[in-house]
Coordinates of C-alpha atoms and ligand atoms in Angstrom, one line a residue:
M132 CA -9.5 17.7 -40.2
T133 CA -11.1 15.4 -37.5
V134 CA -9.2 14.5 -34.5
F135 CA -8.9 10.9 -35.9
E136 CA -7.0 12.3 -38.9
Q137 CA -4.4 14.2 -36.8
S138 CA -1.1 12.8 -35.7
F139 CA -0.3 12.1 -32.1
D140 CA 2.7 10.9 -30.2
V141 CA 0.9 9.3 -27.3
L142 CA -2.5 7.6 -27.3
V143 CA -4.0 7.3 -23.8
V144 CA -7.0 4.9 -23.4
G145 CA -9.2 5.7 -20.5
G146 CA -10.0 9.0 -18.9
G147 CA -9.9 8.3 -15.1
N148 CA -7.2 9.3 -12.7
A149 CA -4.5 7.1 -14.2
G150 CA -5.2 8.1 -17.8
L151 CA -5.3 11.8 -16.8
C152 CA -2.1 11.7 -14.8
A153 CA -0.5 10.0 -17.8
A154 CA -1.9 12.4 -20.4
I155 CA -0.9 15.5 -18.4
T156 CA 2.6 14.2 -17.8
A157 CA 3.2 13.2 -21.4
R158 CA 1.9 16.6 -22.6
E159 CA 4.1 18.4 -20.1
A160 CA 7.0 16.5 -21.6
G161 CA 6.2 17.9 -25.0
A162 CA 4.2 15.0 -26.6
R163 CA 1.1 15.4 -28.7
V164 CA -1.5 13.5 -26.7
L165 CA -4.9 12.0 -27.6
L166 CA -7.1 10.7 -24.8
L167 CA -10.0 8.4 -25.6
E168 CA -12.7 7.9 -23.1
S169 CA -15.6 5.4 -23.8
A170 CA -18.1 7.1 -21.5
P171 CA -20.0 10.2 -22.3
Y172 CA -18.9 13.6 -20.9
F173 CA -21.2 13.3 -17.9
Y174 CA -19.7 10.0 -16.8
R175 CA -16.1 10.9 -17.6
G176 CA -13.6 10.0 -14.9
G177 CA -14.6 6.3 -14.4
N178 CA -14.3 5.0 -10.9
S179 CA -12.0 7.9 -10.0
R180 CA -14.9 10.3 -9.8
H181 CA -16.3 8.3 -6.9
T182 CA -13.1 8.5 -4.8
R183 CA -12.5 10.6 -1.7
N184 CA -8.9 10.3 -0.8
L185 CA -5.4 8.9 -1.6
R186 CA -2.5 7.6 0.5
Y187 CA 1.0 8.9 0.0
M188 CA 4.2 8.7 2.1
H189 CA 5.3 11.8 3.9
D190 CA 8.0 12.3 6.6
A191 CA 6.0 14.9 8.7
A192 CA 2.6 16.5 9.0
D193 CA 2.3 18.4 5.7
G194 CA -0.7 20.7 6.1
I195 CA -2.9 18.0 4.6
M196 CA -2.2 15.1 6.9
T197 CA -1.7 15.2 10.6
G198 CA 1.6 13.3 11.1
P199 CA 4.3 11.3 9.4
Y200 CA 3.6 8.2 7.3
R201 CA 7.0 6.9 6.2
E202 CA 8.0 4.3 3.6
D203 CA 8.4 1.4 6.1
E204 CA 5.0 1.9 7.7
F205 CA 3.3 2.2 4.3
W206 CA 5.1 -1.0 3.2
D207 CA 4.2 -2.8 6.4
D208 CA 0.5 -1.9 5.9
L209 CA 0.6 -3.1 2.3
L210 CA 2.5 -6.3 3.3
R211 CA -0.1 -7.1 6.0
V212 CA -3.2 -6.6 3.9
T213 CA -1.8 -8.5 0.8
K214 CA -0.4 -11.2 3.0
G215 CA 2.8 -10.9 1.0
K216 CA 1.1 -11.1 -2.4
T217 CA 2.9 -8.1 -3.8
D218 CA 6.0 -7.3 -5.7
E219 CA 8.3 -5.7 -3.1
P220 CA 10.7 -3.7 -5.4
L221 CA 7.8 -2.4 -7.4
A222 CA 5.7 -1.6 -4.4
R223 CA 8.5 0.2 -2.6
M224 CA 9.3 2.2 -5.7
M225 CA 5.6 3.2 -5.8
I226 CA 5.6 4.2 -2.2
R227 CA 8.8 6.3 -2.5
T228 CA 7.6 7.9 -5.7
S229 CA 4.3 8.8 -4.0
A230 CA 6.1 11.3 -1.8
D231 CA 5.6 14.3 -4.0
L232 CA 2.0 13.5 -5.0
G233 CA 0.3 16.1 -2.8
S234 CA 2.3 19.0 -4.3
W235 CA 2.1 17.6 -7.8
M236 CA -1.6 17.3 -7.6
M237 CA -2.1 20.8 -6.1
A238 CA 0.0 22.3 -8.9
R239 CA -2.5 20.8 -11.3
G240 CA -5.6 22.1 -9.7
V241 CA -6.5 19.5 -7.1
R242 CA -7.5 20.8 -3.7
F243 CA -7.6 19.0 -0.4
Q244 CA -9.7 19.2 2.8
P245 CA -9.4 18.0 6.3
S246 CA -9.9 14.2 6.8
L247 CA -13.5 13.0 7.1
G248 CA -14.5 11.4 10.4
G249 CA -16.7 8.4 10.8
T250 CA -15.2 4.9 10.9
L251 CA -12.2 5.7 8.7
H252 CA -9.2 6.6 10.9
L253 CA -7.2 8.1 8.0
G254 CA -6.3 11.7 9.1
R255 CA -2.5 10.9 9.3
T256 CA -2.2 8.6 6.2
N257 CA -4.6 9.8 3.6
A258 CA -5.3 13.1 1.8
F259 CA -9.0 13.9 1.2
F260 CA -10.0 15.7 -2.0
L261 CA -12.0 18.9 -1.6
G262 CA -15.2 18.1 -3.6
G263 CA -14.3 14.4 -3.8
G264 CA -13.1 12.5 -6.9
K265 CA -15.5 14.4 -9.2
A266 CA -13.7 17.7 -8.4
L267 CA -10.3 16.0 -8.8
V268 CA -11.2 14.6 -12.2
N269 CA -12.7 18.0 -13.3
A270 CA -9.5 19.7 -12.3
Y271 CA -7.3 17.2 -14.3
Y272 CA -9.5 17.5 -17.4
R273 CA -9.3 21.3 -17.1
K274 CA -5.5 21.1 -16.8
A275 CA -5.2 18.5 -19.6
E276 CA -7.3 20.6 -22.0
A277 CA -5.5 23.8 -21.1
L278 CA -2.2 22.0 -22.0
G279 CA -3.6 21.0 -25.3
V280 CA -4.4 17.3 -24.7
A281 CA -7.1 16.3 -27.3
V282 CA -10.0 14.5 -25.5
V283 CA -12.7 12.5 -27.2
Y284 CA -15.7 11.1 -25.3
E285 CA -17.9 8.2 -26.3
A286 CA -14.8 6.8 -28.1
E287 CA -14.4 3.1 -27.3
V288 CA -11.2 1.3 -28.1
T289 CA -12.3 -2.0 -29.6
D290 CA -9.1 -3.5 -30.9
L291 CA -5.4 -3.1 -30.7
A292 CA -2.8 -4.0 -33.3
I293 CA 0.3 -5.2 -31.5
E294 CA 3.3 -6.7 -33.3
D295 CA 6.2 -8.3 -31.4
G296 CA 5.1 -6.5 -28.3
R297 CA 5.0 -3.2 -30.0
F298 CA 1.8 -1.1 -30.3
V299 CA 0.9 -0.2 -33.9
S300 CA -2.6 1.1 -33.9
A301 CA -5.9 1.1 -32.1
E302 CA -9.4 0.6 -33.6
V303 CA -11.9 3.1 -32.1
V304 CA -15.6 3.3 -32.4
H305 CA -17.0 6.8 -32.2
A306 CA -20.4 8.1 -33.2
G307 CA -21.1 4.8 -34.9
E308 CA -18.0 4.9 -37.1
R309 CA -14.8 3.0 -36.9
H310 CA -11.4 4.7 -36.9
S311 CA -7.8 3.6 -36.8
V312 CA -5.6 5.6 -34.6
R313 CA -1.8 5.4 -34.8
A314 CA 0.6 6.8 -32.2
S315 CA 4.3 6.3 -31.3
A316 CA 3.2 5.0 -27.8
L317 CA 0.2 3.7 -26.0
V318 CA -0.9 4.1 -22.4
V319 CA -3.6 1.8 -21.3
A320 CA -5.6 3.1 -18.3
A321 CA -9.0 1.6 -19.1
G322 CA -9.7 0.1 -15.6
G323 CA -10.4 -3.5 -14.6
F324 CA -13.3 -5.8 -15.7
E325 CA -15.5 -5.2 -12.7
A326 CA -18.5 -4.1 -14.7
N327 CA -18.4 -7.1 -17.0
I328 CA -20.9 -9.5 -15.3
P329 CA -20.4 -12.3 -17.9
W330 CA -16.6 -12.2 -17.2
L331 CA -17.2 -12.1 -13.4
R332 CA -19.5 -15.1 -13.9
E333 CA -16.6 -17.0 -15.5
H334 CA -14.8 -16.9 -12.1
W335 CA -17.6 -16.6 -9.6
G336 CA -20.3 -18.7 -11.2
E337 CA -23.9 -17.6 -10.8
A338 CA -23.1 -15.7 -7.6
A339 CA -21.8 -12.9 -9.9
D340 CA -25.4 -12.2 -10.9
N341 CA -26.0 -11.0 -7.3
F342 CA -23.0 -8.6 -7.2
I343 CA -23.6 -4.9 -7.3
I344 CA -21.0 -2.8 -9.2
R345 CA -20.2 0.3 -7.2
G346 CA -18.6 2.3 -10.0
T347 CA -18.8 3.0 -13.7
P348 CA -20.5 0.5 -16.0
Y349 CA -17.9 1.4 -18.6
N350 CA -15.0 -0.6 -17.1
Q351 CA -15.7 -3.7 -19.1
G352 CA -12.1 -4.9 -19.3
H353 CA -12.1 -5.1 -23.1
V354 CA -8.7 -3.5 -23.3
L355 CA -7.3 -5.7 -20.6
R356 CA -8.6 -8.8 -22.5
L357 CA -7.1 -7.5 -25.8
L358 CA -3.7 -7.0 -24.2
L359 CA -3.7 -10.5 -22.6
E360 CA -4.8 -12.0 -26.0
R361 CA -2.0 -10.1 -27.7
G362 CA 0.7 -11.6 -25.5
A363 CA 0.9 -9.4 -22.4
M364 CA 1.9 -11.0 -19.1
Q365 CA -1.1 -11.7 -16.8
V366 CA -0.8 -10.9 -13.1
G367 CA -3.3 -11.4 -10.4
D368 CA -6.0 -13.8 -9.6
P369 CA -9.2 -13.2 -11.5
R370 CA -11.3 -13.8 -8.3
Q371 CA -9.4 -11.2 -6.3
C372 CA -11.0 -7.8 -6.2
H373 CA -11.8 -4.9 -3.9
A374 CA -15.3 -5.6 -2.7
V375 CA -17.1 -4.0 0.2
A376 CA -20.4 -4.8 1.9
I377 CA -23.0 -2.3 0.6
D378 CA -26.6 -1.6 1.2
G379 CA -28.7 -4.2 -0.6
R380 CA -30.9 -1.5 -2.0
A381 CA -28.0 0.1 -4.0
P382 CA -28.5 0.4 -7.7
K383 CA -26.8 -2.3 -9.9
F384 CA -24.1 0.2 -11.2
D385 CA -22.5 3.4 -10.1
G386 CA -24.1 3.9 -6.7
G387 CA -20.8 5.2 -5.4
I388 CA -19.6 5.7 -1.9
C389 CA -22.8 6.6 -0.2
T390 CA -24.1 3.0 -0.3
R391 CA -21.2 1.5 1.7
V392 CA -22.3 0.2 5.1
D393 CA -19.6 1.2 7.6
C394 CA -21.0 -0.1 10.9
V395 CA -19.8 -3.7 10.6
A396 CA -17.1 -3.4 13.3
L397 CA -19.7 -1.8 15.7
G398 CA -22.2 -4.7 15.3
L399 CA -22.8 -8.3 14.3
V400 CA -23.0 -9.6 10.8
L401 CA -25.2 -12.6 10.1
N402 CA -25.9 -14.7 7.1
R403 CA -29.3 -15.8 5.7
H404 CA -29.4 -18.6 8.4
G405 CA -29.1 -16.0 11.2
L406 CA -25.5 -17.1 12.0
R407 CA -22.3 -15.1 12.3
F408 CA -19.4 -16.1 10.0
Y409 CA -16.4 -13.7 10.6
D410 CA -14.8 -11.6 13.3
E411 CA -16.3 -8.2 12.8
G412 CA -13.7 -6.5 15.0
E413 CA -10.6 -8.1 13.6
D414 CA -8.8 -4.9 12.8
F415 CA -9.3 -1.2 12.1
W416 CA -12.0 -0.6 9.5
P417 CA -9.7 0.9 6.8
K418 CA -7.7 -2.3 6.9
R419 CA -10.8 -4.6 6.9
Y420 CA -13.6 -2.9 5.1
A421 CA -12.5 -4.3 1.8
I422 CA -12.8 -7.9 2.8
W423 CA -16.5 -7.8 3.6
G424 CA -17.7 -7.8 0.0
R425 CA -15.9 -11.1 -0.6
L426 CA -17.1 -12.5 2.7
V427 CA -20.7 -11.7 1.9
A428 CA -20.2 -13.0 -1.7
Q429 CA -19.3 -16.4 -0.1
Q430 CA -22.5 -16.6 1.9
P431 CA -25.8 -18.3 0.7
G432 CA -27.6 -16.0 -1.7
Q433 CA -24.7 -13.6 -1.5
V434 CA -26.4 -11.6 1.3
G435 CA -25.5 -10.6 4.8
Y436 CA -27.3 -8.7 7.6
V437 CA -25.6 -6.3 10.0
L438 CA -27.2 -5.6 13.4
I439 CA -26.4 -2.7 15.7
D440 CA -28.0 -1.1 18.7
S441 CA -28.4 2.5 19.6
K442 CA -24.9 2.8 21.1
A443 CA -23.4 2.6 17.6
V444 CA -25.5 5.5 16.2
G445 CA -23.3 8.5 15.5
K446 CA -20.1 6.6 15.4
F447 CA -20.1 5.8 11.7
M448 CA -21.1 7.5 8.5
P449 CA -24.6 6.3 7.6
T450 CA -25.5 5.2 4.1
V451 CA -27.9 7.1 1.9
F452 CA -30.6 4.6 2.8
P453 CA -32.2 4.7 6.3
A454 CA -31.6 1.6 8.4
L455 CA -34.5 -0.7 9.3
Q456 CA -35.4 0.0 12.9
A457 CA -37.1 -2.1 15.6
A458 CA -37.7 -2.1 19.4
S459 CA -36.5 -5.7 19.8
I460 CA -34.1 -8.1 18.2
R461 CA -37.0 -10.4 17.3
E462 CA -38.8 -7.6 15.6
L463 CA -35.7 -6.6 13.7
A464 CA -35.1 -10.2 12.5
G465 CA -38.7 -10.2 11.2
K466 CA -38.1 -7.0 9.3
L467 CA -34.9 -8.4 7.8
E468 CA -36.9 -11.6 6.9
L469 CA -34.7 -13.7 9.1
D470 CA -35.8 -16.4 11.6
P471 CA -36.3 -14.5 14.9
D472 CA -35.5 -17.6 17.1
T473 CA -32.1 -18.1 15.5
V474 CA -31.2 -14.4 15.4
E475 CA -32.2 -14.0 19.0
A476 CA -30.1 -17.1 20.0
T477 CA -27.1 -15.7 18.0
V478 CA -27.3 -12.3 19.7
T479 CA -27.8 -13.9 23.2
A480 CA -24.8 -16.1 22.7
Y481 CA -22.7 -13.2 21.6
N482 CA -23.8 -10.9 24.4
S483 CA -22.9 -13.6 27.0
A484 CA -19.5 -14.0 25.4
T485 CA -18.6 -10.3 25.6
R486 CA -16.1 -9.4 28.4
P487 CA -15.9 -6.1 30.2
G488 CA -13.4 -3.6 28.7
T489 CA -12.9 0.0 27.9
F490 CA -14.6 0.7 24.6
D491 CA -12.4 3.0 22.4
W492 CA -13.2 3.2 18.8
T493 CA -9.9 4.9 18.0
V494 CA -7.7 2.0 19.1
L495 CA -7.7 -1.8 19.0
D496 CA -9.5 -1.8 22.4
D497 CA -9.9 -4.6 24.9
C498 CA -13.6 -5.2 24.4
R499 CA -13.7 -8.7 23.1
T500 CA -15.5 -12.0 23.3
E501 CA -14.4 -15.2 25.0
G502 CA -15.3 -18.7 24.0
L503 CA -17.2 -17.6 20.9
D504 CA -16.6 -18.9 17.4
P505 CA -15.9 -16.8 15.4
P506 CA -14.7 -14.4 18.0
K507 CA -15.2 -10.6 17.9
S508 CA -11.7 -9.3 18.8
H509 CA -12.4 -5.6 19.5
W510 CA -15.2 -3.2 20.1
A511 CA -17.4 -6.1 21.3
L512 CA -20.1 -4.4 23.3
P513 CA -23.3 -6.3 24.0
I514 CA -26.1 -5.6 21.5
D515 CA -28.7 -4.7 24.2
T516 CA -29.8 -1.1 23.9
P517 CA -32.9 -0.4 21.8
P518 CA -33.8 0.7 19.3
Y519 CA -32.0 -1.8 17.2
Y520 CA -31.0 -1.2 13.5
G521 CA -30.3 -3.5 10.6
Y522 CA -29.1 -3.3 7.0
L523 CA -29.3 -5.9 4.3
L524 CA -25.8 -6.3 2.8
R525 CA -24.7 -7.3 -0.7
P526 CA -21.2 -7.6 -2.2
G527 CA -20.3 -4.3 -3.8
I528 CA -17.5 -4.8 -6.3
T529 CA -15.2 -1.8 -6.5
F530 CA -12.5 -3.1 -8.9
T531 CA -10.8 -6.3 -10.0
Y532 CA -7.1 -7.1 -9.6
L533 CA -6.4 -9.2 -12.6
G534 CA -4.1 -7.2 -14.8
V535 CA -1.1 -6.9 -17.0
G536 CA 2.4 -7.1 -15.6
V537 CA 4.5 -3.9 -15.6
D538 CA 8.0 -2.9 -14.7
A539 CA 9.3 0.0 -12.7
R540 CA 8.8 2.3 -15.7
A541 CA 5.2 1.2 -16.1
R542 CA 6.1 -0.6 -19.3
V543 CA 3.8 -3.5 -20.0
L544 CA 5.6 -6.8 -19.7
M545 CA 5.0 -9.4 -22.3
A546 CA 4.4 -13.1 -21.3
D547 CA 8.2 -13.9 -21.6
G548 CA 9.0 -11.0 -19.2
T549 CA 10.4 -8.6 -21.7
P550 CA 9.0 -5.1 -21.5
S551 CA 7.0 -3.8 -24.4
D552 CA 8.8 -1.1 -26.4
N553 CA 6.0 1.4 -26.5
I554 CA 3.0 0.2 -24.3
A555 CA 2.7 1.4 -20.7
A556 CA -0.1 0.7 -18.2
A557 CA -1.5 2.5 -15.2
G558 CA -4.3 2.2 -12.7
E559 CA -6.7 -0.7 -12.1
I560 CA -5.5 -2.5 -15.3
M561 CA -2.2 -3.2 -13.6
A562 CA -3.1 -2.9 -9.9
G563 CA -2.6 -6.6 -9.4
N564 CA 1.2 -6.1 -9.6
V565 CA 1.1 -4.5 -6.1
L566 CA -2.2 -5.7 -4.8
G567 CA -2.3 -9.5 -5.0
E568 CA -5.1 -9.5 -2.5
G569 CA -6.5 -7.3 0.3
Y570 CA -6.6 -3.5 0.3
I571 CA -5.7 -0.4 2.3
A572 CA -7.9 2.7 1.9
G573 CA -6.6 5.2 -0.7
I574 CA -4.1 2.9 -2.5
G575 CA -6.2 2.6 -5.6
M576 CA -5.5 6.3 -6.3
T577 CA -1.8 5.9 -5.3
I578 CA -1.4 3.2 -7.9
G579 CA -3.1 5.2 -10.6
S580 CA -1.3 8.4 -9.8
V581 CA 2.2 7.0 -9.5
F582 CA 2.0 4.6 -12.5
G583 CA 0.0 7.2 -14.5
R584 CA 2.8 9.7 -14.2
L585 CA 5.4 7.0 -15.0
A586 CA 3.4 5.8 -18.0
G587 CA 3.1 9.3 -19.3
K588 CA 6.8 10.0 -18.9
E589 CA 7.7 6.7 -20.6
A590 CA 5.3 7.2 -23.5
A591 CA 6.6 10.7 -24.1
T592 CA 10.1 9.4 -24.7
H593 CA 8.9 7.9 -28.0
G594 CA 8.9 11.3 -29.6
A595 CA 7.0 12.4 -32.7
H596 CA 5.2 9.7 -34.6
Ligands
FAD822 C1 -17.4 4.0 -5.0 C2 -15.9 3.9 -5.1 C3 -15.1 4.6 -4.2 C4 -13.7 4.6 -4.3 N1 -13.0 5.3 -3.4 C5 -11.7 5.3 -3.4 C6 -10.9 6.2 -2.6 O1 -11.4 7.0 -1.8 N2 -9.5 6.1 -2.7 C7 -8.9 5.3 -3.6 O2 -7.7 5.3 -3.7 N3 -9.6 4.5 -4.4 C8 -11.0 4.5 -4.4 N4 -11.7 3.8 -5.3 C9 -10.9 3.0 -6.3 C10 -10.5 3.9 -7.4 O3 -11.7 4.5 -7.9 C11 -9.7 3.2 -8.5 O4 -8.7 2.5 -7.9 C12 -9.1 4.3 -9.4 O5 -10.0 5.3 -9.7 C13 -8.8 3.6 -10.7 O6 -8.4 4.6 -11.6 P1 -8.3 4.2 -13.2 O7 -7.9 5.4 -13.9 O8 -7.4 3.0 -13.3 O9 -9.7 3.7 -13.5 P2 -11.1 4.6 -13.8 O10 -11.1 5.8 -13.0 O11 -12.2 3.7 -13.7 O12 -10.9 5.0 -15.4 C14 -11.0 4.1 -16.4 C15 -11.6 4.7 -17.6 O13 -11.4 3.9 -18.7 C16 -12.6 4.1 -19.5 N5 -12.6 2.9 -20.5 C17 -12.8 1.6 -20.2 N6 -12.8 0.9 -21.3 C18 -12.5 1.7 -22.3 C19 -12.3 1.5 -23.7 N7 -12.4 0.3 -24.3 N8 -12.0 2.6 -24.5 C20 -11.9 3.8 -23.9 N9 -12.1 4.1 -22.6 C21 -12.4 3.0 -21.8 C22 -13.7 4.1 -18.6 O14 -14.9 4.7 -19.1 C23 -13.1 4.9 -17.4 O15 -13.5 6.2 -17.5 C24 -13.1 3.8 -5.3 C25 -13.8 3.2 -6.2 C26 -15.2 3.2 -6.2 C27 -16.0 2.5 -7.2

């Protein structure tokens, strides 16, 4: 009997962090679980295999993190970055429910390591995975398979039969054949639509052709589209996404974390005309890095250029590509194919606007500009010490926020606000419920882990099919 002829209680679509947390939880609750993953084995784990850390609340240093990070601080951070575009009861529930994540994960094979340094000041708030997201995903697959979850790779869900908000069956294409899979409950954890350039183009126009997709090419958003077409409630703005400034030499898909350019707050960022366009030192990097992809996306040609001098070297994690290097600002401008006169004028104006202060990378220091528009609010040292370095920047899309509405049990809400009887959602596909805009480092995995477990628990209550 093939796996498609067997009976399952719970069908999980998507084998990243959210789907795996759901599958493990449902199986531990006694359900027979089938997990379908559209990618081949090698690419299993979606965007989750690129991650490094997650954020969860804790009342004290816990052996993984260096100090307390309580509900109210987590909530304040979320409120600030989303500018209020979040669902407070749902977000607070998520934060509270995150408290036992560290121990839950370790009990299922995930290992942690001390916080990485560089420009991410995260030692107190975020737990770093030993071996990164790839090791986390491998641990979860090992656990899921040991528990008896059936996993099929290269199995793409192409259609969903949903009647009156109730899941009936899924159409799956595997090895060139179509199958119909029935289960008592469905968990959708198939990511956002970030890898679907035509869909991005619907909202960004031709600019989308210049976007680089940092993660898996398999997050095409087909399951999200199916749910919305079958009557699920839409949440989130289709233009909102997590997008960072990455090295313009990164591959079109799946370049991962090592292409991110982390020296923005230590330097100046110019557009194609050699002009600054945003405060590079507005706030700590973990609270600001995720806005730079959108900022670059709004510039002509969807490109930016970051300039630093030798004082910045060693203070940030370099990308996998070496920076362009020059002995003068004019020479660097030439190498970046920018107009040397304008770039020199921009840097000179900035240098004269910097005010003396005590540079301290670990706090919001008093090194700032005066009379400059836009200002640089912190870490504003003159760019005056050769050699100078530059990177070409492009928008690197991490994940989109458009999703389906969910309730506090991770049940998918239908357009009229009633929860689906047997469909739950977790991860990127519902991230827009708590992330209306903005981002704080590590919350993508919090969302997937918390709602993944809730979705698995909820789906398992539907019993034998
Ligand atoms: C480079 C990078 C670094 C990141 N770093 C961090 C970090 O350090 N901390 C953090 O919190 N977040 C980070 N994120 C964000 C994080 O990866 C996501 O928020 C999280 O992994 C989403 O989990 P998920 O399970 O929803 O999606 P995914 O892990 O992407 O899993 C979705 C899965 O669904 C599968 N799928 C899609 N469509 C179908 C279909 N039709 N049928 C079957 N399967 C389908 C895909 O193949 C994929 O495997 C990072 C993302 C990237 C790209």
